[in-house]
């Protein structure tokens, strides 16, 4: 099958090794790797290329520098809203979520710094999550006046239970890596200085295993995830898109950019 072509991707750096481990690095460091629209598009479709590359056995997904992904690039989103765009963007979120679940190759998230908003849900949509002690996980949608979306309402309850999931989605409060590991939101929290070596060893362990058995085991589990989460994902995306056009979201965006607390009015 054809090898993945790194030249096709501007916002994701691709590093393939001979041992079957490929590292995909989200590359928007000036915005803490927040997802711009073209970056989101690349992340949607890269998983088909990963699947077709027989040299790749396991993927490590990480962020450039000291952040995994700080969510959505709000400056770009604000420009879209000002331009009068009215078409809901549910398709892009749907493709990203399902394409990650449908990718047969195991995906390990290596997390430093913030994994916020859409970024945290990209991380937990991976098959395993390993984070440095300073990492923080936060579904921060509500703090921007947006209903939780991007797969969060589908995945968080499966990982940490319904009551805890609702607590963190309704408050938008961050969870440090040690607590996230204790709760089962992620697999491991390791010291910052040991993160690269730990993830590398973990990835090589999986890459050295029986690839078909590992891939098909993943797909069996993910089939159950898809069956359990399809309805919640679609409803959450509808509410997510609805709240993007509210006064509360406009206020949340302004408050974020102006570095002040938002004043929500329920409108």
Short mmCIF file of C-alpha atoms in Angstrom, two decimals, residues 90 94 147-149 153-154 229-242:
data_model
loop_
_atom_site.label_atom_id
_atom_site.label_comp_id
_atom_site.label_asym_id
_atom_site.label_seq_id
_atom_site.Cartn_x
_atom_site.Cartn_y
_atom_site.Cartn_z
CA UNK A 90 -21.06 19.31 12.03
CA UNK A 94 -18.11 13.99 12.74
CA UNK A 147 -22.54 23.36 24.56
CA UNK A 148 -20.01 20.56 24.96
CA UNK A 149 -19.30 18.87 21.63
CA UNK A 153 -20.42 14.08 25.82
CA UNK A 154 -19.97 10.72 24.07
CA UNK A 229 -21.94 6.98 21.53
CA UNK A 230 -23.53 7.65 18.13
CA UNK A 231 -26.71 9.27 19.46
CA UNK A 232 -24.98 11.37 22.11
CA UNK A 233 -22.39 12.54 19.60
CA UNK A 234 -24.98 13.73 17.06
CA UNK A 235 -27.13 15.53 19.63
CA UNK A 236 -24.13 17.20 21.26
CA UNK A 237 -22.94 18.45 17.88
CA UNK A 238 -26.35 19.92 17.13
CA UNK A 239 -26.36 21.82 20.43
CA UNK A 240 -22.71 22.80 19.96
CA UNK A 241 -23.54 24.38 16.59
CA UNK A 242 -26.70 26.02 17.91
#
